[in-house]
Coordinates of C-alpha atoms and ligand atoms in Angstrom, one line a residue:
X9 CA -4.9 -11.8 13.6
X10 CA -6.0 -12.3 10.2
X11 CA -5.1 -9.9 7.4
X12 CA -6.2 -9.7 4.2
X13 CA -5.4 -7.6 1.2
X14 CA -7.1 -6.8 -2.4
X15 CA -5.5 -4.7 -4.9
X16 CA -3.0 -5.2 -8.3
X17 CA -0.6 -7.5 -9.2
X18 CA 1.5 -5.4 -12.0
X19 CA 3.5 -6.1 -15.0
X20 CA 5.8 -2.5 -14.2
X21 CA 8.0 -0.6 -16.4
X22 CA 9.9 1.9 -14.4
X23 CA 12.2 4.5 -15.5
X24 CA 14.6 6.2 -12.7
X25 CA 17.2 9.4 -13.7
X26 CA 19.6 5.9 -13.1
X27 CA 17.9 3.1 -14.4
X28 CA 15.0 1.3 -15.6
X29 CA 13.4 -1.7 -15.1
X30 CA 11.7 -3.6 -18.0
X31 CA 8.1 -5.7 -17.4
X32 CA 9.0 -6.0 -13.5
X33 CA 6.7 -7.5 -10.8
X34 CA 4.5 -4.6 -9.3
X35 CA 0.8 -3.8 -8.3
X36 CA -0.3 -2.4 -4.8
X37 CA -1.3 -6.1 -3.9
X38 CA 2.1 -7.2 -4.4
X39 CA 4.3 -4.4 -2.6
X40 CA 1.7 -4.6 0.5
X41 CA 1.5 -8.3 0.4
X42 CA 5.2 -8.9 0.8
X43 CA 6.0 -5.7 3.0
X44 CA 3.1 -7.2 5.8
X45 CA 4.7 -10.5 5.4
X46 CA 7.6 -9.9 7.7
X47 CA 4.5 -9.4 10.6
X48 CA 2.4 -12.1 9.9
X49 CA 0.2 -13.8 7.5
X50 CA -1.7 -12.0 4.9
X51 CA -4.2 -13.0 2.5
X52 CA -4.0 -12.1 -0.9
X53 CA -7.7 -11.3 -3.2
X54 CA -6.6 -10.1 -7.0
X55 CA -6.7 -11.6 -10.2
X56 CA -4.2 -12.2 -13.2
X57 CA -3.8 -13.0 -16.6
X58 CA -2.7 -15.8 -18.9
X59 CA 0.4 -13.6 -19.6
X60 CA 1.7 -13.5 -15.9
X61 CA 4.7 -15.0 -16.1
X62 CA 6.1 -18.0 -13.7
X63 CA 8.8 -16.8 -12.2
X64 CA 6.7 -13.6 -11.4
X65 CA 4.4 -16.4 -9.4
X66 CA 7.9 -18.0 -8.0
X67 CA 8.5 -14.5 -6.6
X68 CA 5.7 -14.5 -5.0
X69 CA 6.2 -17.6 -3.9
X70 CA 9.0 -17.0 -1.9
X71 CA 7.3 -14.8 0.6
X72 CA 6.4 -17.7 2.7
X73 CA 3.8 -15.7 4.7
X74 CA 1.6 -14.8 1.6
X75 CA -1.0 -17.1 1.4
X76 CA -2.0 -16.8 -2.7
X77 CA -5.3 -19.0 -2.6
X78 CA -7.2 -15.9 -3.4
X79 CA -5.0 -15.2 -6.4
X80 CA -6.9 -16.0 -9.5
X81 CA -5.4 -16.5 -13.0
X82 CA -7.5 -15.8 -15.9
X83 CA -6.4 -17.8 -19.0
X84 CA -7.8 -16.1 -21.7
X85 CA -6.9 -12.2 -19.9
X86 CA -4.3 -9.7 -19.5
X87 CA -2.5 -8.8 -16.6
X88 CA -2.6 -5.3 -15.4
X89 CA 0.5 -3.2 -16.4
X90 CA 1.4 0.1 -15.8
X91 CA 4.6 2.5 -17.0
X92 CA 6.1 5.4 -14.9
X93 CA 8.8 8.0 -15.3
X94 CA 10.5 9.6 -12.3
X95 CA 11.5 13.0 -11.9
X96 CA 14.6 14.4 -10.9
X97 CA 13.8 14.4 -7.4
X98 CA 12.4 10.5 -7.3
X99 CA 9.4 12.2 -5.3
X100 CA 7.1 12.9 -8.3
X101 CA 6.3 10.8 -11.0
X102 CA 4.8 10.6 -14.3
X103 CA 2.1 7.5 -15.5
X104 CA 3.3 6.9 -18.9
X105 CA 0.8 4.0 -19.7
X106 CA -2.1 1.8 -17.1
X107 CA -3.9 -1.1 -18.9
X108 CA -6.5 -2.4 -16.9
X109 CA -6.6 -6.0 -18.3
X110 CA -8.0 -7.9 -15.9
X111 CA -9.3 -4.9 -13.5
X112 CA -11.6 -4.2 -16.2
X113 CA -13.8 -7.4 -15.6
X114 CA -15.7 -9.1 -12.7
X115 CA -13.8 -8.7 -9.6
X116 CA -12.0 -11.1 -8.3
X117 CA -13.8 -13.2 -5.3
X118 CA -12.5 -13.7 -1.2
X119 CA -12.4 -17.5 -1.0
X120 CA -14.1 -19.2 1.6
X121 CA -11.4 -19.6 3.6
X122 CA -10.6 -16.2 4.0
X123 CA -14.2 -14.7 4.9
X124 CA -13.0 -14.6 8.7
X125 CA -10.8 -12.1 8.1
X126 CA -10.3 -9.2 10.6
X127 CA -8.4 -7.2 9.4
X128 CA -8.8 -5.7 5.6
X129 CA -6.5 -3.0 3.3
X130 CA -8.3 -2.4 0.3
X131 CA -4.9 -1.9 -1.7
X132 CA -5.1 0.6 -4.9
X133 CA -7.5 -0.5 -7.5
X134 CA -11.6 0.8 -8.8
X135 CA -13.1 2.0 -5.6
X136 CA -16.0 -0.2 -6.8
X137 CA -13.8 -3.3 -6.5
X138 CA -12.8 -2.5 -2.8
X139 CA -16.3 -2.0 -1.5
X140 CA -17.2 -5.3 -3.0
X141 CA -14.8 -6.5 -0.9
X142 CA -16.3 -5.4 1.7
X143 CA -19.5 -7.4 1.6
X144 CA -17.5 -10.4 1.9
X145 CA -15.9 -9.9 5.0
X146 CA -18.6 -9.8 7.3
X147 CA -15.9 -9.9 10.4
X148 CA -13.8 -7.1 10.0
X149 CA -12.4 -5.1 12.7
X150 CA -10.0 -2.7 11.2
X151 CA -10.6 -1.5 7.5
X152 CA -8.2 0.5 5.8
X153 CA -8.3 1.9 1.9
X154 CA -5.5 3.2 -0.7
X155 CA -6.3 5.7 -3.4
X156 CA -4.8 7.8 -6.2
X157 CA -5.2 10.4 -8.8
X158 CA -6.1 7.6 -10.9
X159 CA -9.6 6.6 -8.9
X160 CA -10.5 10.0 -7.9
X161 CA -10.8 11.8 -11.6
X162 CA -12.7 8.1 -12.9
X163 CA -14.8 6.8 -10.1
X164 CA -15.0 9.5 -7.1
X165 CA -18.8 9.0 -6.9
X166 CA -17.6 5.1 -5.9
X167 CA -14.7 6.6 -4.4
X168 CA -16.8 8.7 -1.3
X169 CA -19.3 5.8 -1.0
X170 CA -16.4 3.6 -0.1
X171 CA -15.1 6.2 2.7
X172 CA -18.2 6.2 4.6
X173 CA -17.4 2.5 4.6
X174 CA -13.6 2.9 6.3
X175 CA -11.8 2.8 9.7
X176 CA -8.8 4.4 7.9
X177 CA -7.1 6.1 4.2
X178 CA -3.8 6.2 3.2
X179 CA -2.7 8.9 0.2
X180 CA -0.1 10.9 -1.2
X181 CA -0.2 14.3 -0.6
X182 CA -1.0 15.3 -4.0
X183 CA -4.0 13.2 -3.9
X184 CA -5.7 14.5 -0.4
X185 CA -5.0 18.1 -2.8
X186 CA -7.2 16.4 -5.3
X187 CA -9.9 14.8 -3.6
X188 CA -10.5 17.9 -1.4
X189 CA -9.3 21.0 -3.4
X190 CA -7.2 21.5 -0.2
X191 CA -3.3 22.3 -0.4
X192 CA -2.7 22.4 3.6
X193 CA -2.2 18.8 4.6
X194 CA -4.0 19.1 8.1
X195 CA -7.0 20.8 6.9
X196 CA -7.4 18.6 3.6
X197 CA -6.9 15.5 6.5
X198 CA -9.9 16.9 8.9
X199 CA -12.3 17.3 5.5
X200 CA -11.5 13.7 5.0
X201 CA -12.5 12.5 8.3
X202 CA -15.9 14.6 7.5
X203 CA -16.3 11.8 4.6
X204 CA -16.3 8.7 6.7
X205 CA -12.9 7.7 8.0
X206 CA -11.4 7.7 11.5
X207 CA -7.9 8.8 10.8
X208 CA -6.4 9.5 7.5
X209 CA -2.1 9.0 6.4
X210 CA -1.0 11.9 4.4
X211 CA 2.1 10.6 3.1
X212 CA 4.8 12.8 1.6
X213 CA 7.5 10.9 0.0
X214 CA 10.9 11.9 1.3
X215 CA 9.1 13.9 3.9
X216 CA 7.3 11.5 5.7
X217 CA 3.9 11.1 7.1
X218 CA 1.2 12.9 8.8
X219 CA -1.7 11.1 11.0
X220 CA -4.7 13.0 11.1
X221 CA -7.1 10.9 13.4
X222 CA -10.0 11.8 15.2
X223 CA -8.2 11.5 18.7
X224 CA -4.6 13.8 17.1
X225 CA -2.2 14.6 15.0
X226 CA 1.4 13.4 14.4
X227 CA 3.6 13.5 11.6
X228 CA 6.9 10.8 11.0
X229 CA 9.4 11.7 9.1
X230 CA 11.2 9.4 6.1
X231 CA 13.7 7.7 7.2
X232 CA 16.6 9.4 5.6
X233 CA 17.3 7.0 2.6
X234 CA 20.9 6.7 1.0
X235 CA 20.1 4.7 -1.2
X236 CA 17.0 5.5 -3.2
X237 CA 17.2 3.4 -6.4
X238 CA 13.3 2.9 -7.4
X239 CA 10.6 4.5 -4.8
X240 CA 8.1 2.2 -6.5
X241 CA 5.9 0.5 -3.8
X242 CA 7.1 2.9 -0.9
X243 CA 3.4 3.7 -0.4
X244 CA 2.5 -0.1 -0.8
X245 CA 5.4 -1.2 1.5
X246 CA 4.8 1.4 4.1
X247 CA 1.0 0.5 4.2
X248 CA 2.3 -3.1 4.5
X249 CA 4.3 -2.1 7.2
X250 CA 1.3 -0.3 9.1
X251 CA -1.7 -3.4 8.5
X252 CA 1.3 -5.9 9.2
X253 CA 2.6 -4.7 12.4
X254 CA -1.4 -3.4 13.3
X255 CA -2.2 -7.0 12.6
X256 CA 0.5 -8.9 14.6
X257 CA -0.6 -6.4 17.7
X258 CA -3.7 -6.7 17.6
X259 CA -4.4 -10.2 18.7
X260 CA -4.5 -8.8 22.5
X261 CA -8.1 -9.2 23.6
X262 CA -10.3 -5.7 23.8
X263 CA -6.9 -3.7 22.1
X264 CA -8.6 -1.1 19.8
X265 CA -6.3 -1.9 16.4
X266 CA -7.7 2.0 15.1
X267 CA -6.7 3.9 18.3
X268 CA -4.8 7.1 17.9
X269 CA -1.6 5.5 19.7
X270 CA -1.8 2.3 17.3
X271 CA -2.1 4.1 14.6
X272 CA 1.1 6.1 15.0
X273 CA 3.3 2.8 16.2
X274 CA 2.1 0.7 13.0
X275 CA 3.3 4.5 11.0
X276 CA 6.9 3.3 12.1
X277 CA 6.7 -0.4 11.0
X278 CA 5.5 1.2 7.7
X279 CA 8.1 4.0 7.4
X280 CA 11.1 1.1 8.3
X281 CA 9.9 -1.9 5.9
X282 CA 9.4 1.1 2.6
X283 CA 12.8 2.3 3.3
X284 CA 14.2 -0.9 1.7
X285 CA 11.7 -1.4 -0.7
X286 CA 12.9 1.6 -2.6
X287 CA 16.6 0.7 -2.0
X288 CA 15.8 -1.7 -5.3
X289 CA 13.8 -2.1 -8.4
X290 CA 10.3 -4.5 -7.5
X291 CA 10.7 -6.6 -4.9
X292 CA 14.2 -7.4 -5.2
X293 CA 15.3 -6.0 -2.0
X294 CA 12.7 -7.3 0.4
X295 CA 13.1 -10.6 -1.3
X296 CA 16.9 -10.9 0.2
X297 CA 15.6 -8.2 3.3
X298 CA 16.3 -10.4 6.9
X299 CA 14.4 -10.0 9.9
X300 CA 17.7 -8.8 11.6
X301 CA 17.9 -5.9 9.2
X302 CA 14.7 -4.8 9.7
X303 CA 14.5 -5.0 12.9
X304 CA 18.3 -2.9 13.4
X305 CA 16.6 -0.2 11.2
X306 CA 13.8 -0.1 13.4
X307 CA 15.6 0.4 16.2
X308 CA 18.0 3.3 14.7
X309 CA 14.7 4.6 13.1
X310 CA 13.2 4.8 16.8
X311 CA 16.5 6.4 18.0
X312 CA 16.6 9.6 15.4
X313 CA 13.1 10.1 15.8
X314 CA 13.1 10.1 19.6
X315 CA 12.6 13.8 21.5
Ligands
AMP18 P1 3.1 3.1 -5.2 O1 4.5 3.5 -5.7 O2 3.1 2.7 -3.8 O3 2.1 4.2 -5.5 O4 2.6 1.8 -6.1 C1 3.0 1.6 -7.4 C2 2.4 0.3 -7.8 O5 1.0 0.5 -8.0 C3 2.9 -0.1 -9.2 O6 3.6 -1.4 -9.0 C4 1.7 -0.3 -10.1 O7 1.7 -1.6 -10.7 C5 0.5 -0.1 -9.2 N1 -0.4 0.9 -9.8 C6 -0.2 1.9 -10.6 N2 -1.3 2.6 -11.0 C7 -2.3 1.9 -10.4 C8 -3.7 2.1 -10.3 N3 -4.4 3.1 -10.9 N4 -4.4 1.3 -9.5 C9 -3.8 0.3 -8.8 N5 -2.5 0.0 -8.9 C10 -1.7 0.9 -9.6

């Protein structure tokens, strides 16, 4: 069924404890986009500048199921960057620099062609922007919204009128903290659901996930990375992951997309698909990432976390 995503298309510079990567391809749009791509289709609502390179647009190119008809590029604009610096541990990280370019104008608008969609993640950007979204897309059956530290210290007025407006939140863990002065994961999860939501995903880097839905709790643990080269994205992928796989199973007539059980299957998808996103620097290794390989991690995935 149809998915749709709005968020930011980045111009990244990342610096690891082993590398760095230099005016790279990022943006929560982009890691989501291509992440849900090995499900389905997804629709893609954000907006660029005139200094967004080509072969950034050839990249995006390449994921075939991305359909980029919603991506608008603004001539006389900049693109959204954003710099970070890693820890140590790869788990936390520091913003070094965000220029909103374009995000600080109109926002972009859902084509026509995409105002049927069903199923809607409101990828990281102003809360504002997401809700406008909304409007749009009067057929939606499952809505799902990212935040971060970012959003809630600027616009958490925006931020809470937007939950009473969705099925679902994903965050870090460090951001639940924030937006509810709660350190315990499960208790800052049930105020949450007291703002709007159905279920929120506490996600905790190396240390997986936890669901807190209306209907139960689980938690899924990381998939135990070797590799770990740029964790850029992992929360982008994995919600790609989730919406993709929540998409692709939902086209069974009367299936409830939000229900507890649904939920916690997409959680895998997601965990799976992020484990190779951060096993490079942007999108370079879902770009060469097979169906075969994801579907062989997925299935050793299900193995280790079986009980
Ligand atoms: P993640 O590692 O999943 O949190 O996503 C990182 C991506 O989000 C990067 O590629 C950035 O371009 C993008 N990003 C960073 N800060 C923001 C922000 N405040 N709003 C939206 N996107 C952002």
């Amino acid at each position: 069924m149809s998915l749709i995503v709005t968020g930011t298309i980045g111009i990244d510079t990342v610096y690891t404890p082993t590398g760095h990567g230099e005016r790279i391809l990022g943006g929560s749009c982009t890691y989501f986009a291509a992440a849900a791509s090995f499900y389905g289709p997804v629709r893609m609502v954000a907006a660029v500048g005139g200094d967004f390179p080509p072969e950034f647009m050839a990249t995006l190119g390449h994921f075939r199921n991305v359909d980029v008809a919603g991506l608008e590029v603004r001539k006389g604009s900049k693109t959204f960057a954003w710099g970070g610096k890693y820890r140590d541990d790869m788990n936390s990280r520091d913003t070094l620099f965000t220029e909103l370019g374009v995000l600080a104008e109109a926002p972009p608008k859902v084509p026509a062609s995409f105002a049927d969609s069903r199923f809607v993640f409101l990828a990281n950007t102003h809360p504002g922007v997401q809700a406008g979204m909304l409007g749009q897309l009067p057929r939606r059956a499952l809505t799902v919204a990212d935040t971060m530290d970012l959003w809630i210290n600027v616009a958490k007025p925006e931020l809470l009128a937007l939950l009473k407006q969705v099925d679902g939140l994903v965050l870090n863990y460090d951001e639940a903290e924030l937006l509810t002065g709660r350190k315990n994961p499960v208790t800052a999860g049930r105020q949450i659901l007291g703002l709007g939501p159905r279920f929120v995903v506490i996600k905790k880097g190396e240390h997986g996930a936890l669901l807190v839905h209306r209907d139960g709790l689980a938690a899924l643990p990381a998939y135990p990375a070797e590799k770990v080269i740029d964790p850029t994205g992992a929360g982008d992928s994995f919600a790609g992951g989730m919406m993709g796989s929540l998409a692709a199973a939902g086209s069974a007539p009367g299936a409830d997309a939000g229900s507890f059980d649904a939920i916690r299957r997409a959680l895998v998808h997601g965990t799976v698909v992020a484990s190779f996103n951060i096993e490079a620097f942007s999108l370079d290794r879902l770009r060469t990432l097979t169906r075969a390989e994801l579907d062989a991690r997925y299935n050793e995935y299900a193995a280790m976390v079986r009980v």
